[in-house]
């Protein structure tokens, strides 16, 4: 950081050409070494991004592979793990807009359970088509989000309190809908297929390769445009390394999931579970909205400095409402995925540790509980971490109390990392 | 003397029973720095916010470019080319320089997708035209900037929009010596570029050095409006603290009545 006072000739700016030092970092392409140094400085300054989550994922994978070599790395378990991660990730992605604004939605889990309940009831008791039933579930979610948003942003009740009230109240609604001790089965073939069926192997390969190609092409186009205008850009080599590692991981998983993982000889199960594609679609969509549109930019601005956003003419009230609507609708999708996995909706669906897992996923992924910082992908990466812990501990057959203690500790650890890195950021100002 | 770019006549503003501005006449000339001075609570920020459309004057006339206008919202002020740099900057620490400069008025391609490249280039051009040389990258986060650099960004944000009048509310209050210098130079350059600049400051040495005209407020009334060249330190201090100095200023009777 430069703090030297500027020395300008009294004639002002007229005719002065830019010296080499002006915006030095904005011109031309940085070298790989420089990019690495920048990255290291950012991490030291407290901006760790997804690094802790990725490292955690690697450590967890190694530990569980050693402890349960037969089961943890089996094709069946990997497919299972990804399916488990799907509902957590979707809920976590939905929470991120709310967290960006510095708010919280404690009712998201049970809102998802309730929405899934409405969807299941519409099919099972009223014989509706699954499409209409899903729309009903989404509408219920949207309505919940709208009411929460209005209470928070118009009445000014802290989101913590409003959503705690909804956490209790919505469970009551689900109980009334389904009945004490009852469950509503999810038998619809399409909804069940989300988690128990997989895309045919060939189609899966085509989609995966197509997505990777599109992502790579996007990178190239962006880099070209930056180069054309001679603007700051990451080194080509760095992009190549990033893309190559992503491609290797994705293709390796596709290869593993393309194996037959059925335990009986009579039946073949292979391919990527459909739930994974739902997660990818939502990830791409929301990443675009929050990264590339003015709406997304304004959400970050509100999280960073609400008053500044207001003075910039941003409708803070409306955007806060929208965050809760997005959250509850994503919760509805998450609830439906979850009900597809378990095959039923019960009054307790979406309760228990559902919300804690999702908040944990977002925070582990790198989203700050203090607002203003976070990416949609945090929900997916963090969701994988949480699902891996849950899945691995399940394979270890530990007593339930150990799972609770470990998962609680992981959430606390992630929140500590968040708080410490925030302190560092304000100390070093990066 | 050229005609004023912005002219206020007999502006009154009350908050409930408290009258904060009394028959204020205020003029901003193109290419000049008009210093607005006065003690704490004199009504400087209120006057600025009234011009910016944040508050609505109870009575009084506004003229811009010689034509009568009304300013009833921040947007109407911005449409006229009036921009304000607020006392508390109003920058988002988690966004970078470009994102802050375009906040709320982002450039898009096709109305949806942010046009980052255009914004980045315009931000850089604006900063360069202000001879801001201490910023390494327009993509660095505002949190990483020094106080002077943050002030610079806030000012650049205000001039990005082909603004014609820029009002700066105590831009140097929280700055060190070198950074104050930097900002004052910038203020001067804005005026030299033809803008009408209003500078609020409590540092009379700075005011005398950088401004062309000085308007002194005393308890919500204009005590004096004089060329900086014809003024001096002790006279301004007297105008600020007593409302009059020698034979200029508010008549003693009026001053006593509003006190
Ligand atoms: N929004 C408001 N409501 C009521 N009184 C206000 C408001 N804003 C300012 N005032 C009062 O108006 C007077 C002038 O304030 P201000 O314009 O901030 O003074 P200055 O900027 O010159 O220090 C003060 O007495 C202040 O208490
Ligand atoms: Mg003030």
Coordinates of N, CA, C and O in Angstrom, one line a residue, chain A residues 150-248:
Chain A
X150 N -40.8 -9.3 5.4 CA -41.5 -8.1 5.8 C -41.4 -7.8 7.3 O -41.2 -6.6 7.6
X151 N -41.4 -8.8 8.1 CA -41.3 -8.6 9.5 C -39.9 -8.0 9.9 O -39.8 -7.1 10.7
X152 N -38.9 -8.5 9.2 CA -37.5 -8.1 9.5 C -37.3 -6.7 9.0 O -36.8 -5.8 9.7
X153 N -37.6 -6.5 7.7 CA -37.2 -5.2 7.1 C -38.2 -4.1 7.3 O -37.8 -2.9 7.3
X154 N -39.5 -4.4 7.4 CA -40.4 -3.3 7.6 C -40.6 -3.0 9.1 O -40.6 -1.8 9.5
X155 N -40.8 -4.0 9.9 CA -41.0 -3.8 11.3 C -39.7 -3.6 12.0 O -39.7 -3.0 13.1
X156 N -38.6 -4.1 11.5 CA -37.3 -4.0 12.1 C -37.1 -4.9 13.3 O -36.3 -4.6 14.1
X157 N -37.8 -6.1 13.3 CA -37.5 -7.1 14.3 C -36.2 -7.8 13.8 O -36.1 -8.1 12.7
X158 N -35.3 -8.1 14.8 CA -34.1 -8.8 14.4 C -34.4 -10.1 13.7 O -35.3 -10.8 14.2
X159 N -33.7 -10.5 12.7 CA -34.0 -11.7 11.9 C -33.9 -12.9 12.8 O -34.6 -13.9 12.7
X160 N -33.0 -12.8 13.8 CA -32.8 -13.9 14.7 C -34.1 -14.3 15.5 O -34.4 -15.4 15.6
X161 N -34.8 -13.2 15.9 CA -36.0 -13.4 16.7 C -37.1 -13.9 15.8 O -37.8 -14.9 16.1
X162 N -37.3 -13.2 14.7 CA -38.4 -13.6 13.8 C -38.3 -15.0 13.3 O -39.3 -15.8 13.4
X163 N -37.1 -15.4 12.9 CA -37.0 -16.8 12.4 C -36.9 -17.8 13.5 O -37.3 -19.0 13.2
X164 N -36.6 -17.4 14.7 CA -36.7 -18.4 15.8 C -38.2 -18.7 16.1 O -38.6 -19.8 16.3
X165 N -39.0 -17.6 16.0 CA -40.4 -17.8 16.2 C -41.0 -18.7 15.0 O -41.8 -19.6 15.3
X166 N -40.5 -18.4 13.8 CA -41.0 -19.2 12.7 C -40.5 -20.7 12.8 O -41.2 -21.6 12.4
X167 N -39.3 -20.9 13.4 CA -38.8 -22.2 13.6 C -39.8 -23.0 14.4 O -40.1 -24.2 14.1
X168 N -40.3 -22.4 15.5 CA -41.4 -23.1 16.2 C -42.7 -23.2 15.5 O -43.3 -24.3 15.4
X169 N -43.1 -22.1 15.0 CA -44.4 -22.0 14.4 C -44.6 -22.9 13.2 O -45.6 -23.6 13.1
X170 N -43.6 -22.9 12.3 CA -43.7 -23.7 11.1 C -43.8 -25.2 11.4 O -44.4 -26.0 10.8
X171 N -43.0 -25.6 12.5 CA -43.1 -27.1 12.9 C -44.5 -27.4 13.3 O -45.0 -28.5 13.0
X172 N -45.2 -26.4 13.9 CA -46.6 -26.6 14.3 C -47.5 -26.8 13.0 O -48.3 -27.7 13.0
X173 N -47.2 -26.0 12.0 CA -48.0 -26.1 10.8 C -47.8 -27.5 10.1 O -48.7 -28.2 9.7
X174 N -46.5 -28.0 10.1 CA -46.2 -29.3 9.5 C -46.9 -30.4 10.3 O -47.5 -31.3 9.7
X175 N -46.9 -30.2 11.6 CA -47.5 -31.2 12.5 C -49.0 -31.3 12.2 O -49.6 -32.4 12.1
X176 N -49.7 -30.1 12.0 CA -51.1 -30.0 11.8 C -51.4 -30.7 10.4 O -52.4 -31.4 10.2
X177 N -50.5 -30.4 9.4 CA -50.7 -30.9 8.1 C -50.6 -32.4 8.0 O -51.4 -33.1 7.3
X178 N -49.6 -33.0 8.7 CA -49.3 -34.4 8.5 C -50.0 -35.2 9.6 O -50.4 -36.3 9.4
X179 N -50.1 -34.6 10.8 CA -50.8 -35.4 11.9 C -49.7 -36.0 12.8 O -48.7 -36.4 12.3
X180 N -50.1 -36.0 14.1 CA -49.2 -36.5 15.1 C -48.7 -37.9 14.8 O -49.6 -38.8 14.5
X181 N -47.4 -38.2 14.8 CA -46.9 -39.6 14.6 C -47.1 -40.1 13.1 O -46.6 -41.2 12.8
X182 N -47.7 -39.3 12.2 CA -47.9 -39.8 10.9 C -46.7 -39.4 10.0 O -45.8 -38.7 10.3
X183 N -46.7 -40.0 8.8 CA -45.8 -39.6 7.7 C -46.6 -39.6 6.4 O -47.6 -40.3 6.3
X184 N -46.1 -38.8 5.5 CA -46.7 -38.8 4.2 C -45.6 -39.4 3.2 O -44.5 -38.9 3.2
X185 N -46.0 -40.5 2.6 CA -45.0 -41.1 1.7 C -44.7 -40.3 0.5 O -45.6 -39.6 0.0
X186 N -43.5 -40.4 -0.1 CA -43.2 -39.8 -1.4 C -43.0 -40.9 -2.3 O -42.0 -41.6 -2.3
X187 N -44.0 -41.2 -3.1 CA -43.9 -42.3 -4.0 C -43.8 -41.9 -5.5 O -43.5 -42.7 -6.4
X188 N -44.0 -40.6 -5.8 CA -43.9 -40.2 -7.2 C -42.6 -40.5 -7.8 O -41.5 -40.3 -7.2
X189 N -42.7 -41.1 -9.0 CA -41.5 -41.7 -9.6 C -40.4 -40.6 -9.9 O -39.3 -40.8 -9.7
X190 N -40.9 -39.5 -10.4 CA -40.0 -38.4 -10.8 C -39.3 -37.9 -9.5 O -38.1 -37.7 -9.5
X191 N -40.1 -37.6 -8.5 CA -39.4 -37.0 -7.3 C -38.5 -38.0 -6.6 O -37.4 -37.6 -6.2
X192 N -38.9 -39.3 -6.6 CA -38.0 -40.3 -6.0 C -36.7 -40.4 -6.8 O -35.6 -40.6 -6.3
X193 N -36.8 -40.2 -8.2 CA -35.7 -40.4 -9.0 C -34.6 -39.4 -8.7 O -33.4 -39.7 -9.0
X194 N -34.9 -38.2 -8.2 CA -33.9 -37.2 -7.9 C -32.8 -37.8 -7.2 O -31.6 -37.5 -7.5
X195 N -33.1 -38.6 -6.1 CA -32.0 -39.1 -5.3 C -31.7 -40.6 -5.5 O -30.6 -41.0 -5.2
X196 N -32.6 -41.4 -6.0 CA -32.3 -42.8 -6.1 C -32.0 -43.2 -7.5 O -31.5 -44.3 -7.7
X197 N -32.2 -42.3 -8.5 CA -31.9 -42.7 -9.9 C -30.7 -41.8 -10.3 O -30.4 -40.8 -9.8
X198 N -30.0 -42.4 -11.3 CA -28.9 -41.6 -11.9 C -29.0 -41.4 -13.4 O -29.8 -42.1 -14.0
X199 N -28.4 -40.4 -13.9 CA -28.4 -40.1 -15.3 C -27.7 -41.3 -16.0 O -26.6 -41.7 -15.5
X200 N -28.2 -41.8 -17.1 CA -27.5 -42.8 -17.9 C -26.1 -42.4 -18.1 O -25.7 -41.2 -18.3
X201 N -25.2 -43.4 -18.1 CA -23.7 -43.2 -18.1 C -23.3 -42.3 -19.2 O -22.6 -41.3 -19.0
X202 N -23.8 -42.6 -20.4 CA -23.3 -41.9 -21.6 C -23.8 -40.4 -21.5 O -23.0 -39.5 -21.7
X203 N -25.1 -40.3 -21.2 CA -25.6 -38.9 -21.1 C -24.9 -38.1 -20.0 O -24.5 -36.9 -20.2
X204 N -24.5 -38.8 -18.9 CA -23.8 -38.1 -17.8 C -22.4 -37.6 -18.3 O -22.1 -36.5 -18.1
X205 N -21.7 -38.5 -19.1 CA -20.4 -38.0 -19.6 C -20.6 -36.8 -20.5 O -19.8 -35.9 -20.5
X206 N -21.6 -36.9 -21.4 CA -21.8 -35.8 -22.4 C -22.1 -34.5 -21.6 O -21.5 -33.4 -21.9
X207 N -23.0 -34.5 -20.6 CA -23.3 -33.3 -19.8 C -22.1 -32.8 -19.1 O -21.7 -31.6 -19.2
X208 N -21.3 -33.7 -18.4 CA -20.1 -33.3 -17.7 C -19.1 -32.6 -18.6 O -18.6 -31.5 -18.3
X209 N -18.8 -33.3 -19.7 CA -17.8 -32.8 -20.6 C -18.3 -31.5 -21.2 O -17.5 -30.5 -21.3
X210 N -19.6 -31.4 -21.5 CA -20.1 -30.2 -22.1 C -20.0 -29.0 -21.1 O -19.6 -27.9 -21.5
X211 N -20.3 -29.3 -19.8 CA -20.2 -28.2 -18.8 C -18.8 -27.8 -18.7 O -18.5 -26.5 -18.6
X212 N -17.9 -28.7 -18.6 CA -16.4 -28.3 -18.5 C -16.0 -27.5 -19.7 O -15.3 -26.5 -19.5
X213 N -16.4 -27.9 -20.9 CA -16.0 -27.2 -22.1 C -16.6 -25.8 -22.0 O -15.9 -24.8 -22.4
X214 N -17.8 -25.7 -21.6 CA -18.4 -24.3 -21.5 C -17.7 -23.4 -20.6 O -17.4 -22.3 -20.8
X215 N -17.3 -24.0 -19.4 CA -16.6 -23.3 -18.4 C -15.3 -22.8 -18.9 O -14.9 -21.7 -18.8
X216 N -14.6 -23.8 -19.6 CA -13.3 -23.4 -20.1 C -13.4 -22.3 -21.2 O -12.6 -21.4 -21.2
X217 N -14.4 -22.4 -22.0 CA -14.6 -21.5 -23.1 C -14.8 -20.1 -22.5 O -14.3 -19.1 -22.9
X218 N -15.6 -20.1 -21.4 CA -15.9 -18.8 -20.7 C -14.7 -18.1 -20.2 O -14.5 -16.9 -20.3
X219 N -13.8 -19.0 -19.6 CA -12.5 -18.5 -19.1 C -11.7 -17.9 -20.2 O -11.2 -16.8 -20.0
X220 N -11.6 -18.6 -21.3 CA -10.8 -18.1 -22.4 C -11.4 -16.8 -23.0 O -10.6 -15.8 -23.2
X221 N -12.7 -16.7 -23.1 CA -13.3 -15.5 -23.7 C -13.0 -14.3 -22.8 O -12.6 -13.2 -23.2
X222 N -13.2 -14.5 -21.4 CA -13.0 -13.4 -20.5 C -11.5 -12.9 -20.5 O -11.3 -11.7 -20.6
X223 N -10.6 -13.9 -20.6 CA -9.2 -13.6 -20.6 C -8.9 -12.8 -21.8 O -8.1 -11.8 -21.8
X224 N -9.4 -13.2 -23.0 CA -9.2 -12.5 -24.2 C -9.6 -11.1 -24.1 O -9.0 -10.1 -24.5
X225 N -10.9 -10.9 -23.6 CA -11.4 -9.5 -23.5 C -10.6 -8.6 -22.6 O -10.3 -7.5 -23.0
X226 N -10.1 -9.2 -21.5 CA -9.2 -8.4 -20.6 C -7.9 -8.1 -21.4 O -7.4 -6.9 -21.2
X227 N -7.4 -9.0 -22.1 CA -6.2 -8.8 -22.8 C -6.3 -7.7 -23.9 O -5.5 -6.9 -24.0
X228 N -7.5 -7.8 -24.6 CA -7.7 -6.8 -25.6 C -7.7 -5.4 -25.1 O -7.1 -4.5 -25.7
X229 N -8.3 -5.2 -23.9 CA -8.3 -3.8 -23.3 C -7.1 -3.6 -22.4 O -7.0 -2.6 -21.7
X230 N -6.2 -4.6 -22.4 CA -5.0 -4.5 -21.6 C -5.3 -4.2 -20.1 O -4.8 -3.3 -19.5
X231 N -6.3 -5.0 -19.6 CA -6.7 -4.8 -18.2 C -6.1 -5.9 -17.3 O -5.6 -6.9 -17.8
X232 N -6.1 -5.6 -16.0 CA -5.5 -6.6 -15.1 C -6.2 -8.0 -15.2 O -7.4 -8.1 -15.3
X233 N -5.4 -9.0 -15.3 CA -5.9 -10.3 -15.4 C -5.0 -11.3 -14.8 O -3.8 -11.1 -14.7
X234 N -5.5 -12.5 -14.4 CA -4.7 -13.5 -13.8 C -3.8 -14.1 -14.9 O -4.2 -14.1 -16.1
X235 N -2.7 -14.7 -14.5 CA -1.8 -15.3 -15.6 C -2.5 -16.5 -16.2 O -3.2 -17.2 -15.5
X236 N -2.2 -16.6 -17.5 CA -2.9 -17.8 -18.2 C -2.5 -19.1 -17.6 O -3.4 -20.0 -17.5
X237 N -1.3 -19.2 -17.1 CA -0.9 -20.5 -16.5 C -1.7 -20.8 -15.3 O -2.1 -22.0 -15.1
X238 N -2.1 -19.8 -14.5 CA -2.9 -20.0 -13.3 C -4.2 -20.5 -13.7 O -4.7 -21.5 -13.1
X239 N -4.8 -19.9 -14.7 CA -6.1 -20.3 -15.1 C -6.1 -21.8 -15.6 O -7.0 -22.6 -15.4
X240 N -5.0 -22.1 -16.3 CA -4.9 -23.4 -16.9 C -4.8 -24.4 -15.8 O -5.4 -25.5 -15.8
X241 N -4.0 -24.1 -14.7 CA -3.8 -25.0 -13.6 C -5.2 -25.2 -12.9 O -5.6 -26.3 -12.6
X242 N -5.9 -24.1 -12.7 CA -7.2 -24.1 -12.0 C -8.2 -25.0 -12.8 O -8.8 -25.9 -12.3
X243 N -8.2 -24.8 -14.1 CA -9.2 -25.5 -14.9 C -8.8 -27.0 -15.0 O -9.6 -27.8 -14.8
X244 N -7.5 -27.3 -15.1 CA -7.0 -28.6 -15.2 C -7.4 -29.4 -13.9 O -7.9 -30.5 -14.0
X245 N -7.1 -28.8 -12.8 CA -7.4 -29.5 -11.5 C -8.9 -29.8 -11.4 O -9.3 -30.8 -10.9
X246 N -9.7 -28.7 -11.7 CA -11.2 -28.9 -11.6 C -11.6 -30.1 -12.6 O -12.4 -31.0 -12.2
X247 N -11.1 -30.1 -13.8 CA -11.4 -31.1 -14.8 C -11.0 -32.5 -14.3 O -11.8 -33.4 -14.4
X248 N -9.8 -32.6 -13.7 CA -9.4 -33.9 -13.3 C -10.3 -34.4 -12.2 O -10.8 -35.6 -12.2

